[in-house]
Amino acid sequence: MSTSTKPEPTAVALRDASVGNLPPAIQERLQLRRLSNQVAGELAKINWGAKLDLDTRRAVADWGRQFRVDVTTEIHVLGGNIYLNAAFWLRKLSELVAEGVVEYAVADHVEDDPRLKKLGPEGEGEYSRRLRERIMHAIPDAATSAVVFRVKLRSMEKEVVGVKWCGGGTRKSDPVGDAMPVETSESRAARRAMRLIATHVPAASKEIEAIETSAEQLSERVVEAKTRIADVEATRNPPRKAIAAGVSDDPYTQVATNEQKAEIAELLDKADVTDDERARIATTAGAKDYRAADALALIERLASLVPQKQGEDFSLSSEG
């Protein structure tokens, strides 16, 4: 009797969604897709990434791979807009250092910090140095963060300096700078310095221009995704104030009126219920979000529990 090979279960056979020896090009696309999903998963752990859908996170991951930007550490997303942060600029400058183009690059913080005076002569010296820098570059003392970004090209004798400051009410209509003054001032100062050395490193300038242009286009998609998700959440979780204000005529969403609560209190005094039940009902019916539908049902129930005297007739309230 011949034996037949039992077929592998479908769930196992299709585990990798592929069979046989795939062409190199397809293997590469599958690998890139897996990497994109992995990065998208990491973005979901970041505050701004958690507010995006999977497709948008994949788009951000693909953008980062295409332009060699680490989207988990080298960008800030504020208001849906993508900004290259200080980590990106420092990495690009480190690459130029490795190529022998840049000798050094450093973000020098010069904002006012009175605590330096408490550190003795060394602190006093740093405090004075920062003050001189702020005077030299016309930086307001009120700035929460101020950065003089210094870059020294080997082909130049002097430093190239980019200066930016944020926070403390020093700039009008700057929500990004006010929300993240340190990160924003570092990024803007570094970007300013890179712009100044562009004529000396044209290849780097073209690359950065391409990255920033594509980031602006991707930002539109991110903003659209955030708006769409926010609209869905608003539909699923309507503000409670709209219900409490009695916007709806539905007694199941409208709160009980003061007249209904007063009638409940009056009936509760007369109804034949225990003291514990009376206290429980009073607490429940006294809640601000007590529904009109529940009030109507309670009025009817309490009315039936009031001992009837001849000539008395308790009827339902018409309020509601």
mmCIF file of C-alpha atoms in Angstrom:
data_model
loop_
_atom_site.group_PDB
_atom_site.id
_atom_site.type_symbol
_atom_site.label_atom_id
_atom_site.label_comp_id
_atom_site.label_asym_id
_atom_site.label_seq_id
_atom_site.Cartn_x
_atom_site.Cartn_y
_atom_site.Cartn_z
ATOM 1 C CA MET A 1 0.000 0.000 0.000
ATOM 2 C CA SER A 2 1.468 3.293 -1.040
ATOM 3 C CA THR A 3 1.694 6.135 1.388
ATOM 4 C CA SER A 4 0.851 9.694 0.400
ATOM 5 C CA THR A 5 2.533 12.795 1.778
ATOM 6 C CA LYS A 6 0.252 14.774 3.989
ATOM 7 C CA PRO A 7 0.007 18.339 2.680
ATOM 8 C CA GLU A 8 1.360 21.082 4.909
ATOM 9 C CA PRO A 9 -1.387 23.094 6.628
ATOM 10 C CA THR A 10 -2.314 26.228 4.709
ATOM 11 C CA ALA A 11 -1.503 28.508 7.643
ATOM 12 C CA VAL A 12 2.049 27.161 7.700
ATOM 13 C CA ALA A 13 2.513 26.994 3.950
ATOM 14 C CA LEU A 14 1.514 30.635 3.522
ATOM 15 C CA ARG A 15 3.322 31.876 6.587
ATOM 16 C CA ASP A 16 5.828 33.906 4.539
ATOM 17 C CA ALA A 17 3.319 34.751 1.777
ATOM 18 C CA SER A 18 5.820 33.442 -0.783
ATOM 19 C CA VAL A 19 7.081 30.139 -2.172
ATOM 20 C CA GLY A 20 10.106 29.092 -4.199
ATOM 21 C CA ASN A 21 13.191 31.142 -5.034
ATOM 22 C CA LEU A 22 12.072 34.698 -5.602
ATOM 23 C CA PRO A 23 13.926 36.983 -8.029
ATOM 24 C CA PRO A 24 16.402 39.320 -6.309
ATOM 25 C CA ALA A 25 14.331 42.389 -7.172
ATOM 26 C CA ILE A 26 11.234 40.968 -5.457
ATOM 27 C CA GLN A 27 13.276 39.833 -2.467
ATOM 28 C CA GLU A 28 14.617 43.370 -2.129
ATOM 29 C CA ARG A 29 11.126 44.882 -2.241
ATOM 30 C CA LEU A 30 9.889 42.450 0.415
ATOM 31 C CA GLN A 31 12.866 43.264 2.613
ATOM 32 C CA LEU A 32 12.242 46.997 2.236
ATOM 33 C CA ARG A 33 8.584 46.426 3.112
ATOM 34 C CA ARG A 34 9.550 44.555 6.274
ATOM 35 C CA LEU A 35 11.954 47.334 7.240
ATOM 36 C CA SER A 36 9.244 49.929 6.594
ATOM 37 C CA ASN A 37 6.840 48.049 8.863
ATOM 38 C CA GLN A 38 9.474 47.794 11.581
ATOM 39 C CA VAL A 39 10.166 51.536 11.496
ATOM 40 C CA ALA A 40 6.417 52.275 11.395
ATOM 41 C CA GLY A 41 6.086 50.158 14.536
ATOM 42 C CA GLU A 42 8.813 52.179 16.253
ATOM 43 C CA LEU A 43 7.119 55.436 15.246
ATOM 44 C CA ALA A 44 3.919 54.245 16.937
ATOM 45 C CA LYS A 45 5.835 54.366 20.244
ATOM 46 C CA ILE A 46 6.606 58.067 19.773
ATOM 47 C CA ASN A 47 4.005 60.603 20.881
ATOM 48 C CA TRP A 48 3.398 62.125 17.434
ATOM 49 C CA GLY A 49 3.597 58.755 15.668
ATOM 50 C CA ALA A 50 0.954 57.199 17.913
ATOM 51 C CA LYS A 51 -1.553 59.701 16.517
ATOM 52 C CA LEU A 52 -1.059 58.570 12.905
ATOM 53 C CA ASP A 53 -2.487 55.614 11.018
ATOM 54 C CA LEU A 54 -0.241 52.789 9.821
ATOM 55 C CA ASP A 55 -0.157 53.909 6.172
ATOM 56 C CA THR A 56 1.037 57.404 7.122
ATOM 57 C CA ARG A 57 3.693 56.009 9.464
ATOM 58 C CA ARG A 58 4.880 53.781 6.601
ATOM 59 C CA ALA A 59 5.049 56.827 4.328
ATOM 60 C CA VAL A 60 7.224 58.634 6.879
ATOM 61 C CA ALA A 61 9.427 55.533 7.220
ATOM 62 C CA ASP A 62 9.811 55.240 3.439
ATOM 63 C CA TRP A 63 10.674 58.934 3.189
ATOM 64 C CA GLY A 64 13.367 58.516 5.831
ATOM 65 C CA ARG A 65 14.861 55.517 4.037
ATOM 66 C CA GLN A 66 14.851 57.318 0.678
ATOM 67 C CA PHE A 67 16.619 60.416 2.002
ATOM 68 C CA ARG A 68 18.775 58.728 4.653
ATOM 69 C CA VAL A 69 17.008 60.372 7.591
ATOM 70 C CA ASP A 70 16.515 58.459 10.853
ATOM 71 C CA VAL A 71 12.852 59.309 11.436
ATOM 72 C CA THR A 72 12.933 57.955 14.995
ATOM 73 C CA THR A 73 15.643 60.382 16.177
ATOM 74 C CA GLU A 74 16.385 63.023 13.530
ATOM 75 C CA ILE A 75 13.024 64.744 13.055
ATOM 76 C CA HIS A 76 10.446 66.590 15.134
ATOM 77 C CA VAL A 77 6.795 66.575 14.060
ATOM 78 C CA LEU A 78 5.017 69.635 15.441
ATOM 79 C CA GLY A 79 1.553 70.579 14.305
ATOM 80 C CA GLY A 80 1.873 67.875 11.658
ATOM 81 C CA ASN A 81 4.893 69.540 10.078
ATOM 82 C CA ILE A 82 8.182 67.647 9.780
ATOM 83 C CA TYR A 83 11.314 69.447 10.937
ATOM 84 C CA LEU A 84 14.882 68.172 10.691
ATOM 85 C CA ASN A 85 16.255 68.408 14.229
ATOM 86 C CA ALA A 86 19.706 69.072 15.672
ATOM 87 C CA ALA A 87 20.587 65.363 15.596
ATOM 88 C CA PHE A 88 20.206 65.373 11.813
ATOM 89 C CA TRP A 89 22.326 68.480 11.313
ATOM 90 C CA LEU A 90 25.041 67.195 13.612
ATOM 91 C CA ARG A 91 25.132 63.890 11.743
ATOM 92 C CA LYS A 92 25.414 65.647 8.395
ATOM 93 C CA LEU A 93 28.194 67.803 9.775
ATOM 94 C CA SER A 94 29.946 64.728 11.204
ATOM 95 C CA GLU A 95 29.874 63.224 7.711
ATOM 96 C CA LEU A 96 31.545 66.361 6.409
ATOM 97 C CA VAL A 97 34.086 66.047 9.221
ATOM 98 C CA ALA A 98 34.778 62.448 8.111
ATOM 99 C CA GLU A 99 35.232 63.673 4.548
ATOM 100 C CA GLY A 100 37.766 66.221 5.738
ATOM 101 C CA VAL A 101 35.601 69.207 4.803
ATOM 102 C CA VAL A 102 34.647 70.310 8.338
ATOM 103 C CA GLU A 103 37.115 70.604 11.208
ATOM 104 C CA TYR A 104 34.492 70.864 13.972
ATOM 105 C CA ALA A 105 30.846 71.787 14.650
ATOM 106 C CA VAL A 106 29.216 72.592 17.974
ATOM 107 C CA ALA A 107 25.945 74.027 19.320
ATOM 108 C CA ASP A 108 26.986 76.711 21.826
ATOM 109 C CA HIS A 109 24.155 77.665 24.223
ATOM 110 C CA VAL A 110 24.378 81.292 25.341
ATOM 111 C CA GLU A 111 20.957 81.949 26.931
ATOM 112 C CA ASP A 112 20.849 83.796 30.242
ATOM 113 C CA ASP A 113 21.166 81.426 33.214
ATOM 114 C CA PRO A 114 21.502 83.156 36.619
ATOM 115 C CA ARG A 115 22.430 79.823 38.245
ATOM 116 C CA LEU A 116 25.906 80.129 36.731
ATOM 117 C CA LYS A 117 26.717 82.878 39.239
ATOM 118 C CA LYS A 118 26.375 80.331 42.040
ATOM 119 C CA LEU A 119 29.214 78.181 40.675
ATOM 120 C CA GLY A 120 32.060 80.411 41.764
ATOM 121 C CA PRO A 121 34.677 82.010 39.493
ATOM 122 C CA GLU A 122 34.218 79.396 36.763
ATOM 123 C CA GLY A 123 30.461 80.004 36.649
ATOM 124 C CA GLU A 124 30.966 83.780 36.702
ATOM 125 C CA GLY A 125 33.298 83.449 33.717
ATOM 126 C CA GLU A 126 30.768 81.429 31.718
ATOM 127 C CA TYR A 127 28.004 83.879 32.648
ATOM 128 C CA SER A 128 30.094 86.776 31.352
ATOM 129 C CA ARG A 129 31.032 84.895 28.179
ATOM 130 C CA ARG A 130 27.390 84.215 27.394
ATOM 131 C CA LEU A 131 26.501 87.843 28.019
ATOM 132 C CA ARG A 132 29.185 88.984 25.577
ATOM 133 C CA GLU A 133 27.877 86.545 22.936
ATOM 134 C CA ARG A 134 24.315 87.803 23.367
ATOM 135 C CA ILE A 135 25.478 91.392 23.026
ATOM 136 C CA MET A 136 27.573 90.538 19.954
ATOM 137 C CA HIS A 137 24.700 88.772 18.172
ATOM 138 C CA ALA A 138 21.849 91.001 19.465
ATOM 139 C CA ILE A 139 20.175 88.128 21.334
ATOM 140 C CA PRO A 140 17.507 89.231 23.841
ATOM 141 C CA ASP A 141 18.207 88.248 27.451
ATOM 142 C CA ALA A 142 14.596 87.036 27.813
ATOM 143 C CA ALA A 143 15.108 84.167 25.320
ATOM 144 C CA THR A 144 14.490 80.760 26.907
ATOM 145 C CA SER A 145 17.090 79.181 24.641
ATOM 146 C CA ALA A 146 19.747 80.828 22.451
ATOM 147 C CA VAL A 147 22.273 78.960 20.314
ATOM 148 C CA VAL A 148 25.375 80.093 18.460
ATOM 149 C CA PHE A 149 26.056 77.167 16.133
ATOM 150 C CA ARG A 150 29.740 77.155 15.195
ATOM 151 C CA VAL A 151 31.139 75.364 12.149
ATOM 152 C CA LYS A 152 34.802 75.508 11.125
ATOM 153 C CA LEU A 153 35.639 74.509 7.563
ATOM 154 C CA ARG A 154 39.199 73.384 6.909
ATOM 155 C CA SER A 155 39.248 75.590 3.847
ATOM 156 C CA MET A 156 38.446 78.712 5.906
ATOM 157 C CA GLU A 157 40.305 80.452 8.705
ATOM 158 C CA LYS A 158 37.227 81.732 10.548
ATOM 159 C CA GLU A 159 34.183 79.926 11.932
ATOM 160 C CA VAL A 160 30.837 79.999 10.162
ATOM 161 C CA VAL A 161 28.213 80.918 12.750
ATOM 162 C CA GLY A 162 24.461 80.423 12.747
ATOM 163 C CA VAL A 163 22.501 82.151 15.535
ATOM 164 C CA LYS A 164 18.905 81.531 16.612
ATOM 165 C CA TRP A 165 16.872 81.949 19.803
ATOM 166 C CA CYS A 166 13.384 80.941 20.948
ATOM 167 C CA GLY A 167 10.907 81.259 23.801
ATOM 168 C CA GLY A 168 10.334 83.856 26.489
ATOM 169 C CA GLY A 169 8.037 85.894 24.247
ATOM 170 C CA THR A 170 10.970 86.966 22.076
ATOM 171 C CA ARG A 171 9.325 85.960 18.806
ATOM 172 C CA LYS A 172 5.732 86.580 17.762
ATOM 173 C CA SER A 173 3.592 83.735 16.412
ATOM 174 C CA ASP A 174 6.175 81.020 17.049
ATOM 175 C CA PRO A 175 4.247 78.099 18.615
ATOM 176 C CA VAL A 176 6.966 75.604 17.661
ATOM 177 C CA GLY A 177 9.728 77.656 19.279
ATOM 178 C CA ASP A 178 7.618 78.300 22.369
ATOM 179 C CA ALA A 179 6.746 74.620 22.780
ATOM 180 C CA MET A 180 10.283 73.274 22.281
ATOM 181 C CA PRO A 181 12.707 76.203 22.636
ATOM 182 C CA VAL A 182 15.925 74.219 23.139
ATOM 183 C CA GLU A 183 15.391 71.750 20.290
ATOM 184 C CA THR A 184 14.073 74.448 17.963
ATOM 185 C CA SER A 185 16.884 76.920 18.563
ATOM 186 C CA GLU A 186 19.493 74.196 18.032
ATOM 187 C CA SER A 187 17.866 73.002 14.804
ATOM 188 C CA ARG A 188 17.374 76.488 13.402
ATOM 189 C CA ALA A 189 20.889 77.628 14.296
ATOM 190 C CA ALA A 190 22.424 74.507 12.730
ATOM 191 C CA ARG A 191 20.300 74.952 9.619
ATOM 192 C CA ARG A 192 21.393 78.601 9.422
ATOM 193 C CA ALA A 193 25.054 77.577 9.670
ATOM 194 C CA MET A 194 24.617 74.948 6.957
ATOM 195 C CA ARG A 195 23.021 77.545 4.706
ATOM 196 C CA LEU A 196 26.015 79.820 5.194
ATOM 197 C CA ILE A 197 28.537 77.138 4.207
ATOM 198 C CA ALA A 198 26.446 76.034 1.200
ATOM 199 C CA THR A 199 28.626 77.907 -1.250
ATOM 200 C CA HIS A 200 31.644 75.985 0.028
ATOM 201 C CA VAL A 201 29.928 72.558 0.020
ATOM 202 C CA PRO A 202 27.477 72.632 -2.934
ATOM 203 C CA ALA A 203 26.806 68.876 -2.921
ATOM 204 C CA ALA A 204 25.566 68.975 0.681
ATOM 205 C CA SER A 205 23.450 72.023 -0.083
ATOM 206 C CA LYS A 206 21.610 70.288 -2.934
ATOM 207 C CA GLU A 207 20.974 67.190 -0.817
ATOM 208 C CA ILE A 208 19.517 69.195 2.066
ATOM 209 C CA GLU A 209 17.314 71.222 -0.282
ATOM 210 C CA ALA A 210 15.865 68.002 -1.712
ATOM 211 C CA ILE A 211 15.215 66.602 1.786
ATOM 212 C CA GLU A 212 13.461 69.740 3.032
ATOM 213 C CA THR A 213 11.323 70.068 -0.108
ATOM 214 C CA SER A 214 10.134 66.470 0.197
ATOM 215 C CA ALA A 215 9.552 66.948 3.941
ATOM 216 C CA GLU A 216 7.165 69.817 3.192
ATOM 217 C CA GLN A 217 5.208 67.606 0.800
ATOM 218 C CA LEU A 218 5.071 64.755 3.319
ATOM 219 C CA SER A 219 3.953 67.175 6.042
ATOM 220 C CA GLU A 220 0.767 67.829 4.071
ATOM 221 C CA ARG A 221 -0.075 64.124 4.232
ATOM 222 C CA VAL A 222 0.714 63.974 7.956
ATOM 223 C CA VAL A 223 -1.520 66.980 8.679
ATOM 224 C CA GLU A 224 -4.314 65.449 6.603
ATOM 225 C CA ALA A 225 -4.001 62.136 8.457
ATOM 226 C CA LYS A 226 -4.050 63.807 11.881
ATOM 227 C CA THR A 227 -7.127 65.832 10.918
ATOM 228 C CA ARG A 228 -8.920 62.762 9.606
ATOM 229 C CA ILE A 229 -8.166 60.727 12.734
ATOM 230 C CA ALA A 230 -9.200 63.605 15.018
ATOM 231 C CA ASP A 231 -12.543 63.883 13.174
ATOM 232 C CA VAL A 232 -13.175 60.157 13.604
ATOM 233 C CA GLU A 233 -12.359 60.319 17.326
ATOM 234 C CA ALA A 234 -14.640 63.324 17.752
ATOM 235 C CA THR A 235 -17.482 61.384 16.114
ATOM 236 C CA ARG A 236 -16.915 58.355 18.332
ATOM 237 C CA ASN A 237 -16.516 60.418 21.519
ATOM 238 C CA PRO A 238 -18.748 63.506 21.313
ATOM 239 C CA PRO A 239 -17.999 66.170 23.957
ATOM 240 C CA ARG A 240 -20.057 65.583 27.070
ATOM 241 C CA LYS A 241 -20.816 69.284 27.320
ATOM 242 C CA ALA A 242 -22.911 69.097 24.164
ATOM 243 C CA ILE A 243 -25.060 66.413 25.806
ATOM 244 C CA ALA A 244 -25.263 68.160 29.178
ATOM 245 C CA ALA A 245 -26.353 71.385 27.531
ATOM 246 C CA GLY A 246 -29.488 69.685 26.294
ATOM 247 C CA VAL A 247 -28.683 70.092 22.614
ATOM 248 C CA SER A 248 -30.630 66.957 21.796
ATOM 249 C CA ASP A 249 -34.375 66.530 22.296
ATOM 250 C CA ASP A 250 -33.834 62.846 23.010
ATOM 251 C CA PRO A 251 -34.539 62.164 26.745
ATOM 252 C CA TYR A 252 -31.850 59.488 26.644
ATOM 253 C CA THR A 253 -29.186 62.129 25.958
ATOM 254 C CA GLN A 254 -30.794 65.218 27.566
ATOM 255 C CA VAL A 255 -30.157 65.779 31.275
ATOM 256 C CA ALA A 256 -32.960 66.099 33.803
ATOM 257 C CA THR A 257 -34.395 69.572 34.352
ATOM 258 C CA ASN A 258 -34.485 71.339 37.689
ATOM 259 C CA GLU A 259 -38.273 70.969 37.711
ATOM 260 C CA GLN A 260 -37.969 67.214 37.308
ATOM 261 C CA LYS A 261 -35.438 67.000 40.144
ATOM 262 C CA ALA A 262 -37.672 69.123 42.374
ATOM 263 C CA GLU A 263 -40.606 66.800 41.686
ATOM 264 C CA ILE A 264 -38.429 63.782 42.507
ATOM 265 C CA ALA A 265 -37.455 65.380 45.828
ATOM 266 C CA GLU A 266 -41.095 66.080 46.669
ATOM 267 C CA LEU A 267 -42.210 62.543 45.818
ATOM 268 C CA LEU A 268 -39.242 61.060 47.650
ATOM 269 C CA ASP A 269 -40.362 62.705 50.892
ATOM 270 C CA LYS A 270 -43.770 61.047 50.583
ATOM 271 C CA ALA A 271 -42.850 57.700 49.000
ATOM 272 C CA ASP A 272 -42.935 54.519 51.067
ATOM 273 C CA VAL A 273 -39.212 53.604 50.828
ATOM 274 C CA THR A 274 -36.510 52.808 53.366
ATOM 275 C CA ASP A 275 -34.149 55.520 54.587
ATOM 276 C CA ASP A 276 -31.199 53.851 52.855
ATOM 277 C CA GLU A 277 -33.029 53.692 49.538
ATOM 278 C CA ARG A 278 -34.209 57.292 49.962
ATOM 279 C CA ALA A 279 -30.599 58.450 50.449
ATOM 280 C CA ARG A 280 -29.370 56.419 47.479
ATOM 281 C CA ILE A 281 -32.064 57.808 45.169
ATOM 282 C CA ALA A 282 -31.387 61.376 46.297
ATOM 283 C CA THR A 283 -27.686 61.005 45.548
ATOM 284 C CA THR A 284 -28.273 59.433 42.125
ATOM 285 C CA ALA A 285 -30.934 61.907 41.019
ATOM 286 C CA GLY A 286 -28.864 64.846 42.241
ATOM 287 C CA ALA A 287 -26.012 64.136 39.818
ATOM 288 C CA LYS A 288 -25.385 66.830 37.199
ATOM 289 C CA ASP A 289 -25.532 64.320 34.328
ATOM 290 C CA TYR A 290 -28.686 62.546 35.516
ATOM 291 C CA ARG A 291 -30.696 61.807 32.361
ATOM 292 C CA ALA A 292 -34.193 63.061 31.659
ATOM 293 C CA ALA A 293 -35.316 59.560 30.681
ATOM 294 C CA ASP A 294 -34.212 58.198 34.069
ATOM 295 C CA ALA A 295 -35.930 61.122 35.824
ATOM 296 C CA LEU A 296 -39.236 60.360 34.094
ATOM 297 C CA ALA A 297 -39.027 56.683 35.016
ATOM 298 C CA LEU A 298 -38.147 57.525 38.639
ATOM 299 C CA ILE A 299 -41.023 60.000 38.955
ATOM 300 C CA GLU A 300 -43.447 57.336 37.762
ATOM 301 C CA ARG A 301 -42.019 54.763 40.177
ATOM 302 C CA LEU A 302 -42.037 57.112 43.179
ATOM 303 C CA ALA A 303 -45.571 58.216 42.401
ATOM 304 C CA SER A 304 -46.693 54.606 42.627
ATOM 305 C CA LEU A 305 -45.032 54.289 46.058
ATOM 306 C CA VAL A 306 -46.732 57.314 47.611
ATOM 307 C CA PRO A 307 -49.635 56.289 49.904
ATOM 308 C CA GLN A 308 -52.788 57.548 48.239
ATOM 309 C CA LYS A 309 -55.277 59.663 50.121
ATOM 310 C CA GLN A 310 -58.744 60.224 48.875
ATOM 311 C CA GLY A 311 -58.806 63.079 46.405
ATOM 312 C CA GLU A 312 -55.079 63.014 45.719
ATOM 313 C CA ASP A 313 -53.778 62.282 42.241
ATOM 314 C CA PHE A 314 -50.081 62.190 41.430
ATOM 315 C CA SER A 315 -49.467 62.455 37.703
ATOM 316 C CA LEU A 316 -46.347 62.481 35.560
ATOM 317 C CA SER A 317 -44.617 65.776 35.042
ATOM 318 C CA SER A 318 -44.898 67.179 31.559
ATOM 319 C CA GLU A 319 -41.427 68.725 31.808
ATOM 320 C CA GLY A 320 -38.666 67.031 29.888
#
